[in-house]
Coordinates of C-alpha atoms in Angstrom, one line a residue:
M57 CA -12.0 -26.9 26.9
G58 CA -10.7 -30.0 28.7
A59 CA -7.5 -32.1 28.2
H60 CA -10.0 -34.6 28.8
D61 CA -12.4 -33.4 26.5
S62 CA -14.4 -36.7 24.7
E63 CA -15.3 -34.4 22.0
V64 CA -11.7 -33.5 21.1
H65 CA -9.4 -36.6 20.1
P66 CA -6.9 -37.4 22.8
E67 CA -3.5 -36.5 20.4
A68 CA -5.3 -33.1 19.9
A69 CA -6.1 -32.6 23.0
V70 CA -1.9 -32.2 24.5
A71 CA -0.9 -31.7 21.2
P72 CA 0.1 -28.1 20.2
G73 CA -0.3 -27.4 16.7
F74 CA -4.0 -28.4 18.0
L75 CA -4.3 -25.8 21.2
T76 CA -2.6 -23.3 19.5
T77 CA -4.7 -22.7 16.6
H78 CA -8.5 -23.5 19.4
A79 CA -7.1 -20.7 21.2
A80 CA -5.9 -18.5 18.0
Q81 CA -10.0 -19.5 17.2
T82 CA -11.4 -18.5 20.4
F83 CA -9.7 -15.3 21.2
N84 CA -10.2 -14.6 17.7
R85 CA -14.0 -14.5 17.5
L86 CA -14.1 -12.9 21.0
A87 CA -12.6 -10.1 19.5
D88 CA -14.3 -9.7 16.5
E89 CA -17.5 -10.0 18.8
A90 CA -16.0 -7.4 20.8
L91 CA -15.2 -5.6 17.6
R92 CA -18.4 -6.0 16.1
A93 CA -20.0 -2.8 17.9
D94 CA -17.8 0.4 17.0
G95 CA -18.5 -1.8 13.2
L96 CA -14.7 -3.4 13.5
S97 CA -13.4 -6.1 13.3
L98 CA -10.3 -8.4 13.4
A99 CA -8.6 -8.6 10.2
L100 CA -10.2 -4.3 9.7
V101 CA -8.6 -3.7 13.2
A102 CA -4.9 -5.2 13.0
P103 CA -3.9 -3.3 10.5
L104 CA -5.2 0.5 12.1
M105 CA -2.5 -1.0 15.3
L106 CA 0.5 -1.2 11.9
L107 CA -0.3 2.0 11.0
H108 CA -1.0 3.2 14.3
W109 CA 2.5 2.0 15.8
K110 CA 4.7 2.1 12.8
G111 CA 3.2 5.7 11.1
P112 CA 2.3 6.4 7.8
M113 CA 3.4 3.2 5.1
L114 CA 2.8 1.8 1.1
Q115 CA 0.6 -0.6 1.2
R116 CA 3.3 -3.0 0.1
D117 CA 5.5 -2.1 3.5
I118 CA 1.7 -3.0 5.6
V119 CA 1.4 -6.4 3.0
L120 CA 5.3 -7.3 4.9
H121 CA 4.0 -6.2 8.4
S122 CA 1.2 -8.9 7.9
A123 CA -0.8 -11.9 8.0
V124 CA -2.9 -11.1 6.3
R125 CA -2.1 -11.6 1.8
Q126 CA -2.3 -9.1 -1.0
P127 CA -5.3 -8.6 -2.1
A128 CA -6.9 -9.9 0.5
L129 CA -5.2 -6.7 2.1
V130 CA -6.5 -4.6 -1.2
A131 CA -9.8 -5.0 0.5
V132 CA -9.3 -4.4 4.1
L133 CA -7.9 -1.1 3.0
G134 CA -10.9 -0.1 0.8
K135 CA -12.7 -0.6 3.4
L136 CA -11.1 1.4 5.3
E137 CA -10.7 4.0 2.9
H138 CA -14.4 4.1 2.8
L139 CA -15.2 3.7 7.0
Q140 CA -12.4 6.7 6.2
M141 CA -10.7 5.8 8.7
I142 CA -6.9 5.0 6.0
E143 CA -6.6 7.8 3.2
R144 CA -3.8 7.5 0.5
V145 CA -1.8 10.4 -0.2
A146 CA 0.4 9.5 -4.0
V147 CA 4.0 9.4 -3.0
A148 CA 5.7 12.1 -5.5
A149 CA 8.7 10.2 -6.3
D150 CA 6.2 6.8 -8.3
R151 CA 3.0 8.0 -9.0
R152 CA 1.6 4.3 -8.2
A153 CA 2.6 4.4 -5.1
A154 CA 0.4 5.1 -1.9
M155 CA 1.7 6.7 1.2
I156 CA -1.3 5.2 3.8
E157 CA -2.4 7.0 6.9
L158 CA -5.0 7.4 10.0
T159 CA -7.5 9.7 9.7
A160 CA -8.8 10.7 13.7
A161 CA -10.7 8.0 12.5
G162 CA -9.1 5.5 12.3
K163 CA -6.6 6.5 15.3
Q164 CA -9.2 5.5 17.3
A165 CA -9.8 2.6 15.9
A166 CA -7.0 1.4 17.0
L167 CA -6.7 2.9 20.5
R168 CA -10.6 0.9 20.6
G169 CA -8.9 -2.2 18.6
G170 CA -5.3 -2.3 20.8
D171 CA -7.8 -1.7 24.4
I172 CA -10.2 -4.5 23.4
L173 CA -7.6 -7.1 22.2
R174 CA -5.5 -5.9 26.1
S175 CA -8.7 -6.3 27.4
L176 CA -8.9 -10.5 26.4
N177 CA -5.1 -11.4 26.8
K178 CA -6.0 -10.4 30.3
I179 CA -9.0 -12.6 30.4
G180 CA -6.8 -15.0 29.3
L181 CA -4.4 -14.9 31.4
A182 CA -6.1 -14.3 35.3
G183 CA -4.7 -16.9 37.5
F184 CA -1.2 -17.0 35.8
S185 CA 1.9 -15.3 37.1
T186 CA 4.1 -12.9 36.0
E187 CA 6.5 -15.3 35.4
E188 CA 3.9 -18.4 33.8
I189 CA 3.1 -14.9 31.7
A190 CA 6.6 -14.5 30.9
Q191 CA 7.8 -19.0 30.4
L192 CA 3.5 -18.6 28.4
V193 CA 5.0 -15.9 26.0
A194 CA 8.7 -17.7 25.4
L195 CA 7.3 -21.5 24.4
L196 CA 5.3 -19.8 22.6
Q197 CA 7.5 -17.5 20.7
R198 CA 10.0 -20.3 20.2
F199 CA 7.2 -22.6 18.7
S200 CA 5.9 -20.7 16.6
D201 CA 10.2 -19.7 15.1
N202 CA 10.8 -23.9 14.9
L203 CA 7.3 -23.4 12.5
T204 CA 8.8 -20.3 10.4
K205 CA 12.6 -22.2 10.4
S206 CA 10.2 -25.2 9.4
S207 CA 9.4 -23.9 5.8
G208 CA 10.3 -26.2 2.9
T209 CA 11.2 -29.6 5.5
K210 CA 9.6 -32.5 3.9
Y211 CA 7.1 -34.7 6.8
Q212 CA 7.0 -37.4 7.5
K213 CA 4.0 -39.8 7.0

């Protein structure tokens, strides 16, 4: 998609919200295609990578660190448990809680997912200088922070 693509509204072609959404959708589609060869998806790899990074966690803590809502995450964790990539370990102090831990297969999947995501980022950043990459990251973080801070704001008509 170029800035002068006749299929894209001229205002959208220069709107950061549209451009970041388009980039994210493209990235996610390519990630899912690459992960599918390993029987995975971006939705499955995200909690695996979080657990690989942070170590065993309670389900509620995974929700706090995730963009996925509780009901959807419960389904994802159920699938990961069925695939034997995670296991639930009872917490002695709270019979209702379970610690979620990676299995050996889950660790391998987390590493594979990380490799694929790093590779896609590298492809997306082809031709960017080190300074441009740092600037892009800083600008995207600021854009995201501004939107997060605006939660609950009334929007102009």
